[in-house]
XYZ file of C-alpha atoms in Angstrom:
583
model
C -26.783 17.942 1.167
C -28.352 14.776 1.752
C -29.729 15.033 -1.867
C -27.364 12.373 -4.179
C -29.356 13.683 -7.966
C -26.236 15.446 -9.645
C -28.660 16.884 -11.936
C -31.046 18.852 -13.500
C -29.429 22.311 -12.684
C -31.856 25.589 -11.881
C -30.364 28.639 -10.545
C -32.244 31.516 -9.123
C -32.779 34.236 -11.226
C -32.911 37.800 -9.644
C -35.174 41.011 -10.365
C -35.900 44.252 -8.506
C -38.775 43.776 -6.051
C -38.427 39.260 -6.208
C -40.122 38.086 -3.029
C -37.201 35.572 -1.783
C -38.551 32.527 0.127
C -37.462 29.689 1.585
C -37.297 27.748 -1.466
C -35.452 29.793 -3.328
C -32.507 30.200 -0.779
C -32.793 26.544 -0.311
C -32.362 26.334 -4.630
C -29.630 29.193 -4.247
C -27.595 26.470 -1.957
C -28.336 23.284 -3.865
C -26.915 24.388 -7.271
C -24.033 25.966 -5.463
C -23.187 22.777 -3.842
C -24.319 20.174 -6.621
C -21.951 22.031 -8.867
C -18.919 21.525 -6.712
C -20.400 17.746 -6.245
C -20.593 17.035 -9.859
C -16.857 18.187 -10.199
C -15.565 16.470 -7.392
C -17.051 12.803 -8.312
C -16.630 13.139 -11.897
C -13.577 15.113 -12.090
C -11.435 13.746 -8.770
C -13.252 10.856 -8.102
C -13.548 9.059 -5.148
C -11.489 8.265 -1.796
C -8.724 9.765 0.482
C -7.279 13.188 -1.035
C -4.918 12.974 2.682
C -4.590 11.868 6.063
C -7.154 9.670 7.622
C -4.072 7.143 8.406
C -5.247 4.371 11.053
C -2.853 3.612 13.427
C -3.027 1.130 16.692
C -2.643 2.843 19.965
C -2.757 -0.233 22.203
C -4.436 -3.797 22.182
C -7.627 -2.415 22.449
C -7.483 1.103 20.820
C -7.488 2.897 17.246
C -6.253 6.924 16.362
C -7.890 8.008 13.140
C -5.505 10.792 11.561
C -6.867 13.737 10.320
C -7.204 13.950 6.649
C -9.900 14.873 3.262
C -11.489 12.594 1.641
C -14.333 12.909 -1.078
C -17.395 10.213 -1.293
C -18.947 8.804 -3.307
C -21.669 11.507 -4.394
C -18.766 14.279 -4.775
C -19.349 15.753 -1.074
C -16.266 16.327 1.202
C -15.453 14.627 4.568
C -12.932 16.387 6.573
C -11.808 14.792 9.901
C -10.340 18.134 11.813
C -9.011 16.281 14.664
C -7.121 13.091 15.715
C -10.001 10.493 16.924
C -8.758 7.691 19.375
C -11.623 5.600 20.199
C -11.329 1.951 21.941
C -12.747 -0.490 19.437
C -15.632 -1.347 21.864
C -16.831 2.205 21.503
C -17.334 2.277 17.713
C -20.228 1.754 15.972
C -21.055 -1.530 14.704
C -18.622 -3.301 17.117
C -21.522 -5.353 19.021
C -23.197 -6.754 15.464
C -19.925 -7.969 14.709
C -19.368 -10.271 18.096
C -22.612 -11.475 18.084
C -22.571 -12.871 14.110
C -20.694 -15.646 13.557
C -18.536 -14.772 10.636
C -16.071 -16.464 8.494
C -13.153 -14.738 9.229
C -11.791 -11.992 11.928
C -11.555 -8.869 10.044
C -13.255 -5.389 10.993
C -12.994 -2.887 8.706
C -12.610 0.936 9.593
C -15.159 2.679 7.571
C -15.845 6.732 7.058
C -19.249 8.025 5.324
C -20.395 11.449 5.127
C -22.674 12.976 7.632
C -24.693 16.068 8.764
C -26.459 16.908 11.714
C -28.696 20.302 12.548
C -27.566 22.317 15.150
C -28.382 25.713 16.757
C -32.085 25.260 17.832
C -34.367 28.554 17.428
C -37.704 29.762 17.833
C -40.121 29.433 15.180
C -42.142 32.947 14.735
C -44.372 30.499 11.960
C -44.823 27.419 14.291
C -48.045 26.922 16.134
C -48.328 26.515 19.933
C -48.597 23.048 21.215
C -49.811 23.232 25.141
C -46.841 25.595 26.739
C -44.568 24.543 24.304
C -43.003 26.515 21.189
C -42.239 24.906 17.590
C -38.815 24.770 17.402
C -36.327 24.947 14.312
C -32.694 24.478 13.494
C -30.724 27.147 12.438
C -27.501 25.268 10.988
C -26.602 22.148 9.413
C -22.928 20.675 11.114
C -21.374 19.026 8.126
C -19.304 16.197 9.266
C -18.452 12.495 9.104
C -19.629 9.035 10.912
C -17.126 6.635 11.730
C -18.417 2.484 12.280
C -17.105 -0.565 11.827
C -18.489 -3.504 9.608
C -17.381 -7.561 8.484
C -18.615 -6.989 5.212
C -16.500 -6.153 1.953
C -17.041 -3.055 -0.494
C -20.069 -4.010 -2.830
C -19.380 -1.862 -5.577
C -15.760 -2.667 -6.504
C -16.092 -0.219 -9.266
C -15.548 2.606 -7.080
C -11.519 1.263 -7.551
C -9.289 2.280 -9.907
C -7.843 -0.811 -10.023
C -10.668 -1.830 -11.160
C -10.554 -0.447 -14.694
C -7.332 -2.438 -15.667
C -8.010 -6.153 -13.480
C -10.607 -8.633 -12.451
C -10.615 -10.372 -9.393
C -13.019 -13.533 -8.404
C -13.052 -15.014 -5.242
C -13.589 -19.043 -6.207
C -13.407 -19.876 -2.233
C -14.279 -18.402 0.999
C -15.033 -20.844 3.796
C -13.605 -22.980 6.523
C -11.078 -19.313 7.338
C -9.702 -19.295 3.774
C -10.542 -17.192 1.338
C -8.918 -17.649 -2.517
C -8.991 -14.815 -5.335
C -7.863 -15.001 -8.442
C -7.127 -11.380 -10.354
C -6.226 -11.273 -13.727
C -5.937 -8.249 -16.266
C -8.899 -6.815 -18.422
C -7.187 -5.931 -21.438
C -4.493 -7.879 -22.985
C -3.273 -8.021 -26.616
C -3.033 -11.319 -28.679
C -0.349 -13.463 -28.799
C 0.991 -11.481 -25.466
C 2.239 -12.900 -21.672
C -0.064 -11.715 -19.046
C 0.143 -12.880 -15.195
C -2.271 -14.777 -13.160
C -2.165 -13.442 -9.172
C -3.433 -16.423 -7.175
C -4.125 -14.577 -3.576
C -4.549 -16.913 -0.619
C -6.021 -14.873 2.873
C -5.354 -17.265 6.250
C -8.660 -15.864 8.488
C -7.976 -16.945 11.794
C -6.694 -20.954 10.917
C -3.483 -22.208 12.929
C -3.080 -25.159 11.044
C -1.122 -24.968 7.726
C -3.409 -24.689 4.373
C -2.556 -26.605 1.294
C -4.886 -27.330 -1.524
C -4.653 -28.007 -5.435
C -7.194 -27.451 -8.206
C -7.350 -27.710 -11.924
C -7.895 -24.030 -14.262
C -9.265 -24.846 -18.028
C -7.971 -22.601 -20.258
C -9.273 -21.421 -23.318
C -7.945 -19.239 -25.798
C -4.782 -19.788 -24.087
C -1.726 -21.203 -25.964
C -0.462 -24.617 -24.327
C -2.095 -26.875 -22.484
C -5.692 -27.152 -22.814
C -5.494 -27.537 -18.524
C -2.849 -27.025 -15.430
C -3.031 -27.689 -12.418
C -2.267 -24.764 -9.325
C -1.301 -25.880 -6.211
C -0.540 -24.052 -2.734
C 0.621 -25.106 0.762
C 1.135 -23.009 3.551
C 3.732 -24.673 4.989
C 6.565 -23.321 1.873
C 5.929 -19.485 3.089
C 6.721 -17.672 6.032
C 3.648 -17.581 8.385
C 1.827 -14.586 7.322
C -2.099 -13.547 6.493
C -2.545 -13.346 2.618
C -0.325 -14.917 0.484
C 0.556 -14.421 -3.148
C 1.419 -16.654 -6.176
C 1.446 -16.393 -9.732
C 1.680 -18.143 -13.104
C 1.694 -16.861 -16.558
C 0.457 -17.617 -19.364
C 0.361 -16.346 -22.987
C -3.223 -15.332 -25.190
C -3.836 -16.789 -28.798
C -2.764 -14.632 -31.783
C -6.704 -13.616 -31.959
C -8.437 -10.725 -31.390
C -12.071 -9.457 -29.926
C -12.319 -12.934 -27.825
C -11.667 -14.171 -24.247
C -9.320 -15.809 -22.656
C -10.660 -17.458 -19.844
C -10.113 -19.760 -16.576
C -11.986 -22.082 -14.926
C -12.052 -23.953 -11.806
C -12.487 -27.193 -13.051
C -15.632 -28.850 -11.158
C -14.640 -31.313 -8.885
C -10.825 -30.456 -8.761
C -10.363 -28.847 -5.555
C -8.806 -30.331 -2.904
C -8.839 -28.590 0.423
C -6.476 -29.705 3.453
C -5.895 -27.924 7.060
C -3.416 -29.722 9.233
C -2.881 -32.735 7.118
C -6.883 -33.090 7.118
C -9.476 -33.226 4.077
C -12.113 -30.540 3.961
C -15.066 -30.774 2.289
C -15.004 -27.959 0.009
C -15.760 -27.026 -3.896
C -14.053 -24.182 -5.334
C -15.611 -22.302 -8.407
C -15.556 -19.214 -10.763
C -14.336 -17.909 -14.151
C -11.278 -15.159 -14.697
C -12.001 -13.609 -17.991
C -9.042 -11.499 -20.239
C -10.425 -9.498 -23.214
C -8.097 -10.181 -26.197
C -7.629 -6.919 -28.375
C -5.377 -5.649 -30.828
C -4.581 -2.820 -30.407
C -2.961 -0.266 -27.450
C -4.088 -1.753 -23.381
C -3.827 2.140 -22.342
C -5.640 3.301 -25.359
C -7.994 0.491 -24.848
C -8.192 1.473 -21.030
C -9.065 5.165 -21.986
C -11.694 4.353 -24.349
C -13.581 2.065 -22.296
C -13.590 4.437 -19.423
C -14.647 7.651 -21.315
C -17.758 5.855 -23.087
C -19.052 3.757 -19.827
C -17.983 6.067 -16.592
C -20.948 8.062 -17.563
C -23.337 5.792 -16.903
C -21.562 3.858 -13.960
C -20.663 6.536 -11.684
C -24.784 8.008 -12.120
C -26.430 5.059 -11.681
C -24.319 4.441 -8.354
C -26.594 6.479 -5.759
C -26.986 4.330 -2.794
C -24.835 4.690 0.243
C -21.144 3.792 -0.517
C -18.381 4.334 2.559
C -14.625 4.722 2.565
C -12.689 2.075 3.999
C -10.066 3.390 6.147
C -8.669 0.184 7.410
C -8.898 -3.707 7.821
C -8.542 -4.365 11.571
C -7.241 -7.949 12.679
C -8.981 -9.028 16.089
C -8.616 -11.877 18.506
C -11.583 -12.904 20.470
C -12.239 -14.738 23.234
C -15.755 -14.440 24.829
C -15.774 -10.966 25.800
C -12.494 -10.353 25.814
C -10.831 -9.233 22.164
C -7.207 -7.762 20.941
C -6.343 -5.904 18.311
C -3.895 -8.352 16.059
C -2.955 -5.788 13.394
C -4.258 -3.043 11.481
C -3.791 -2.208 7.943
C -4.776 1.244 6.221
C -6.582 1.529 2.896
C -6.761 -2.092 2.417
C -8.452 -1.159 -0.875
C -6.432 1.803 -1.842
C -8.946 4.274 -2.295
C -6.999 7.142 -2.274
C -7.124 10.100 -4.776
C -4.063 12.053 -6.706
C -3.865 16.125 -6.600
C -2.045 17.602 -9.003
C 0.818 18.009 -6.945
C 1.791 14.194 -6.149
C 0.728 13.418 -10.000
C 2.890 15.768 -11.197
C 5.508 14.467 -8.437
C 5.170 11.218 -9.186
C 5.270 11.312 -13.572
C 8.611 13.297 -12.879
C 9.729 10.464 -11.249
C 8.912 7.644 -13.932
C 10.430 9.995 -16.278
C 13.755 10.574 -14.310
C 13.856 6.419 -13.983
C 13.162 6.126 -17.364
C 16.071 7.830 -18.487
C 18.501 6.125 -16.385
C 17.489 2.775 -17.317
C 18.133 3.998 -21.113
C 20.276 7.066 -21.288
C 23.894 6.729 -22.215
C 26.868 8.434 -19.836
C 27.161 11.841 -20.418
C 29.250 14.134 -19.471
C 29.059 17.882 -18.595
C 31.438 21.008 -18.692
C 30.463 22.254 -15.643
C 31.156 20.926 -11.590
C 28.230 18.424 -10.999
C 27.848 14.410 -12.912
C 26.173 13.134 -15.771
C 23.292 10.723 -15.431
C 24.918 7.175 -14.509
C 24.211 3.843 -16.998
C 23.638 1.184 -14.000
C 24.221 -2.641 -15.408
C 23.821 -6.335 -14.088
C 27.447 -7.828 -13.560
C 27.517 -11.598 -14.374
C 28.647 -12.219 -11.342
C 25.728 -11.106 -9.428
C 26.823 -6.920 -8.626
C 25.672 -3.956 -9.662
C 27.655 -1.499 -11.604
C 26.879 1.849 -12.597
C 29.150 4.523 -14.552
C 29.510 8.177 -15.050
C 31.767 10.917 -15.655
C 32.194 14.613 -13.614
C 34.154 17.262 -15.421
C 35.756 19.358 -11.954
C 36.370 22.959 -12.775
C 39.928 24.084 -11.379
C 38.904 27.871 -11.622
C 42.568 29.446 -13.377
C 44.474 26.560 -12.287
C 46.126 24.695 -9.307
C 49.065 25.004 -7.155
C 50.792 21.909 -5.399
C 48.437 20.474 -2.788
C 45.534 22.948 -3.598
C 42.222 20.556 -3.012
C 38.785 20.913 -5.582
C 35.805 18.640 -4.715
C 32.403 17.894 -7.095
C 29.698 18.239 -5.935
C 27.690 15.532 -4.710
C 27.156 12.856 -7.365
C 23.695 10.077 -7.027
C 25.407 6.689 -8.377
C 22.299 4.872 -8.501
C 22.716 1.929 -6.509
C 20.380 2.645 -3.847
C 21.580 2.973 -0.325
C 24.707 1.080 1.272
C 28.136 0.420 0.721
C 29.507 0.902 -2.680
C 32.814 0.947 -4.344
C 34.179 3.886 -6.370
C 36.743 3.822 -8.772
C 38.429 6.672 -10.237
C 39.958 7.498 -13.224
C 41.620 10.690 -15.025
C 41.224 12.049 -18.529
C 43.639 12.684 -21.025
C 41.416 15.747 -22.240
C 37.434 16.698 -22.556
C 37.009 15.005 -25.208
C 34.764 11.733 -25.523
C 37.781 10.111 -27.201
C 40.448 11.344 -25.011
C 42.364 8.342 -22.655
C 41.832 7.366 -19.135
C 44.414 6.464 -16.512
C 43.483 4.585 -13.747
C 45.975 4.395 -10.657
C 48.921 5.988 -9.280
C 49.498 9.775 -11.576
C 53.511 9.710 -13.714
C 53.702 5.450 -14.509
C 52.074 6.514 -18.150
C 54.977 9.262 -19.641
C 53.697 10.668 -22.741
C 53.864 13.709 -24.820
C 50.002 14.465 -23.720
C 49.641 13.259 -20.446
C 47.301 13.848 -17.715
C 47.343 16.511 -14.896
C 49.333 14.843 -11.784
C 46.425 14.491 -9.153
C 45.592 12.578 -6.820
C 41.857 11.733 -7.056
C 39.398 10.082 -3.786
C 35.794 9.561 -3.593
C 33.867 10.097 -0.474
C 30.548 7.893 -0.618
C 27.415 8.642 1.884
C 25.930 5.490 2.864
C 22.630 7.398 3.974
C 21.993 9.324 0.719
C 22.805 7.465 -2.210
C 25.654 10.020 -3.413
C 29.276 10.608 -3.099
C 31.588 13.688 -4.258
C 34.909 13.549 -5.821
C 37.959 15.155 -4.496
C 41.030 16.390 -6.527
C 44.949 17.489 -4.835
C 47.096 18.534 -6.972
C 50.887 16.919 -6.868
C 52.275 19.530 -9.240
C 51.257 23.308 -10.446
C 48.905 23.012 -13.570
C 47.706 25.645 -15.631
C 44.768 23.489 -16.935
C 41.161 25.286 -16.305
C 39.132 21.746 -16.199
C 39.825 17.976 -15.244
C 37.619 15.117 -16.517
C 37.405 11.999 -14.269
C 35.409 9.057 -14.911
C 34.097 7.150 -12.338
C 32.149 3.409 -11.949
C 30.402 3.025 -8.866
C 29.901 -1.498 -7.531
C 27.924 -2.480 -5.347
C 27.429 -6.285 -4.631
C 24.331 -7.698 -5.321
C 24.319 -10.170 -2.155
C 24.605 -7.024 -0.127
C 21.534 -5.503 -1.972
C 19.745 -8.411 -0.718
C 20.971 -8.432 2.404
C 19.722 -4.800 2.954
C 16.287 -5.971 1.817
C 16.615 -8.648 4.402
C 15.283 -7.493 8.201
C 16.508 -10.281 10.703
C 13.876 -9.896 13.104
C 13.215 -12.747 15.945
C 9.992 -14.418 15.943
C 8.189 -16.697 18.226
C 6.762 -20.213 17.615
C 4.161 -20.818 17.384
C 2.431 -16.947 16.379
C -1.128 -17.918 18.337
C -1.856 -20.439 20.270
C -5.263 -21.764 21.828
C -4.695 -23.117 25.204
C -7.225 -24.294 28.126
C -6.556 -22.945 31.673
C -3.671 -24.581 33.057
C -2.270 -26.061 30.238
C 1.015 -25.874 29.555
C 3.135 -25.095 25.875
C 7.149 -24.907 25.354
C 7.425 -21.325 23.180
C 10.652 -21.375 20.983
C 12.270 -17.862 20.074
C 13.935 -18.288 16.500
C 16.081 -15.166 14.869
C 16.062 -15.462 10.840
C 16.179 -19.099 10.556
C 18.314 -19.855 13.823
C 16.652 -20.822 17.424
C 17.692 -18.324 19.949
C 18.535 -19.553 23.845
C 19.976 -16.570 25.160
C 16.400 -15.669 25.674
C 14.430 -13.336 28.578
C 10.788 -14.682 29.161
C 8.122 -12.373 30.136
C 4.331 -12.955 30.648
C 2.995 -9.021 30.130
C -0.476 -9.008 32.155
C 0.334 -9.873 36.246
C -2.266 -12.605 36.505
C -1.540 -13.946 32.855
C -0.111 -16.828 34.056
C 3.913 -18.185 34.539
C 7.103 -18.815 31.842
C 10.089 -20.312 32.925
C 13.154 -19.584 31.336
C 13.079 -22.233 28.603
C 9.826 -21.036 27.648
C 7.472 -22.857 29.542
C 4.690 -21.291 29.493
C 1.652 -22.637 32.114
C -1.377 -20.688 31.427
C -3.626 -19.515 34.645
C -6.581 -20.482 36.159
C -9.270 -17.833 34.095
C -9.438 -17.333 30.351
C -8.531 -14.515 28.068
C -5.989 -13.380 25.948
C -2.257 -12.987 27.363
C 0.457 -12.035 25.641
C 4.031 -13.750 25.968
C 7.027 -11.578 25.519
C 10.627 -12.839 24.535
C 13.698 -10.170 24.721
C 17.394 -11.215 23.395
C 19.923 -11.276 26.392
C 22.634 -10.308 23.548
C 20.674 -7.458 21.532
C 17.768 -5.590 24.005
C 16.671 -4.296 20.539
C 15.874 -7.891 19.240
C 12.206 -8.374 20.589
C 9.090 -10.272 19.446
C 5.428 -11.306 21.334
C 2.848 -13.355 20.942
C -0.990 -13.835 22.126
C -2.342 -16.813 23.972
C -5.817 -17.531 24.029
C -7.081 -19.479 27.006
C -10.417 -21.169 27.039
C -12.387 -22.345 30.251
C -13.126 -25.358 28.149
């Protein structure tokens, strides 16, 4: 299996009295197994089927999930088990302290592996001395886990790589820049530039600015793009876009350039040397993006996924450390930083059912149905900044009701997401679409054709996204079915407010000290400093904090971590690391 040819194909062909040998058991194996390759790659494709989630166990150790996942060359890695290894322990940990890279990322990688197993005596092999030749009966397919600094090559392997470009125009000084734009866009058509700023390890705020030239862009002929730290919450990567609209041409770029000599680098207020370059190309067509898409990929993948033979891993995770001389911490850990994961049938299916099912509430009118159970709601922007979402539920009363007999829908989805939301209610005249509504108190309205007397309440389930409707009657009725109409609100502050986790931070995030220094921490909740604080210092010899957050670091270096807990909510709790230097 160590072959990666996907082709020529010979199978064994069998007669009475063939002399099998070696060769041809080996050939019997090869086309079985290059067969199933040549599916997998071209068929699957590359990356995680499941599992293989990296999680952090502590400061200093990773668990690998188990999972599936198919290389590069089509053949299967299966991890049976749960692996927790300390970092220290994985391969390719000691290249990376002793290089002196640009930024502090590991990455988690998984290749294919085999190793032979079962040692036997050779009846063929010649004596050597005392000793017999030896063989292997087995080959233990398996996997090799290591750890590297370095990027994915062959970006290819991606899908998102069929629909977008990205160019990295700077990576030095702990900041890297990327620009990503799409492949395919039609003329005279909007398209989005995604400007993505990665903060490697600097504690002092970035800002910087730099010209793009356009061409076959409509507008200006240049603009400018600017960035600075200081406008975002503290974070890693960073995101920002612009757009811009193509010419009404066709079968040309659009392109933008980093404008030589326009880029202006600053870190803490300071001017960097630096120079920023590169070139985001959009192909201008006319026709279809998918169709476009599809095309492209059925006449080139051919070619691109053969000629790709050399050793390509999986990246499992990008792994944020802090160093200090020997001493190193785990910052964070991220799985599939490059989304190579793979679709079955079964989450494809899964997940086209779902863009289907949104589809149709975003565009289907209300609808109502003459059965217990609710139409699809029509969901709407209110002016005033809520959400509003309608339906109607035709309640079946069986032969009819007595006084204070009870009937209940079932449950309902209103669309809104999860959360608080309002329900009013409102009774039909008849079934019909045309028939009139009353909303309020039953017997105001007296008409020849009035409604049932009911009394009508709505039960909403925060946790689910669904209430039901009940019904009591005030008065016999010999009606069969009742029609109510309901419109769910929800308020569109409160939607962000969900969205919103108040979490409490600590200021700064990281901090370089030198042994005995001292620093005054600050504990801030959403936007608001927090005194009611409890100071903690988590390793014993870690050095002291008083309760104002004065921290004194001790008299050794490492890497400490400082803990803050709010007297007034236990379950309101951030840390942080300090780094202390025998400078």
């Amino acid at each position: 299996m160590r072959n990666l040819r996907y082709f020529t194909f010979e199978r064994n062909k069998y007669f009475y009295g063939k002399l099998l040998s070696v060769d041809d058991l080996e050939s019997e194996q090869r086309y079985m197994n290059d067969k199933r390759r040549i599916i997998n790659r071209f068929v699957h494709g590359t990356g995680v089927v499941c599992g293989m989630n990296v999680v952090p166990v502590d400061d200093i150790t990773i668990s690998v999930e188990m999972g599936l996942a198919l290389d590069f060359a089509g053949r299967e890695i299966m991890i049976e088990h749960p692996v927790t290894k300390k970092l220290s322990m994985i391969d390719g940990f000691e290249e990376y302290t002793e290089t002196d890279v640009e930024n502090s990322y590991l990455y988690l990688c998984v290749e294919y592996d085999e190793k032979e197993k079962e040692p036997v005596h050779s009846i063929t092999g010649s004596k050597a001395g005392n000793e017999q030749k030896t063989e292997y009966n087995k080959y233990e397919e398996g996997y090799h886990l290591y750890l590297t600094a370095q990027e994915p090559e062959n970006e290819e392997l991606f899908g998102s790589a069929l629909y977008e470009e990205t160019k990295t125009i700077y990576w030095q000084n702990g900041v890297r820049i990327k620009q990503t734009v799409p492949k395919y866009v039609r003329g005279n058509h909007e398209f989005e530039l995604k400007i993505s700023v990665e903060n490697l390890g600097q504690q002092n705020p970035i800002s910087f600015h730099y010209d793009l030239g356009l061409t076959c862009i409509q507008g200006e002929d240049v603009v400018s793009i600017s960035f600075d730290e200081t406008e975002f919450s503290k974070a890693k990567r960073y995101e920002v876009t612009r757009k811009f609209k193509t010419n009404a041409v066709s079968g040309a770029d659009a392109r933008l350039a980093v404008v030589e000599g326009s880029f202006k680098l600053e870190i803490g207020k300071i001017p960097m040397r630096a120079e920023a370059m590169g070139t985001s190309a959009v192909h201008i067509i006319s026709g279809n993006v998918k169709q476009e898409l599809m095309d492209r990929y059925y006449r080139g993948a051919m070619e691109e996924i053969v000629k790709n033979t050399y050793q390509q891993s999986i990246y499992l995770a990008r792994i944020s450390v802090i160093r200090a001389g020997e001493i190193y911490v785990i910052d964070g850990v991220e799985s599939m930083p490059f989304d190579q994961y793979l679709y079955n049938n079964i989450l494809a299916g899964a997940m086209n059912r779902l863009a289907l099912t949104e589809e149709e509430y975003r565009g289907m009118p209300v609808q109502s149905v003459d059965r217990e159970g609710g139409g699809k709601p029509e969901i709407a922007d209110a002016a005033a900044g809520l959400k509003i979402a309608t339906g109607s539920v035709v309640i079946d009363l069986g032969i009819g009701g007595d006084t204070g007999q009870k009937f209940f829908s079932e449950e309902i989805p209103h669309g809104l997401g999860l959360g608080v939301v309002h329900i009013l209610l409102g009774e039909a005249y008849g079934l019909r679409e045309n028939s009139s509504i009353v909303f309020g108190a039953p017997g105001i309205f007296e008409e020849k054709k009035r409604a049932i007397k009911v009394q009508l309440a709505a039960k909403v389930d925060v946790e689910k996204g669904m209430f039901r409707i009940g019904v009591c009657c005030l008065e016999p009725t010999s009606e069969c079915k009742l029609k109510v109409h309901w419109t769910a609100v929800k308020d569109g502050q409160e939607l962000l407010r969900e969205k919103e986790e108040v979490i409490m931070q600590i200021k700064p995030d990281m901090l370089n000290l030198s042994i005995r220094d001292t620093y005054y921490f600050e504990a801030v909740i959403g936007q608001n400093a927090e005194s009611r604080v409890k100071w903690s210092v988590r390793e014993q010899d870690g050095g002291t904090i008083d309760k104002n957050g004065m921290y004194t670091a001790p008299n050794r270096a490492g890497v400490y971590e400082i803990i803050a807990e709010s007297m007034d909510n236990p379950k309101q709790r951030a840390s942080t690391l300090v780094v202390v230097r025998d400078v």
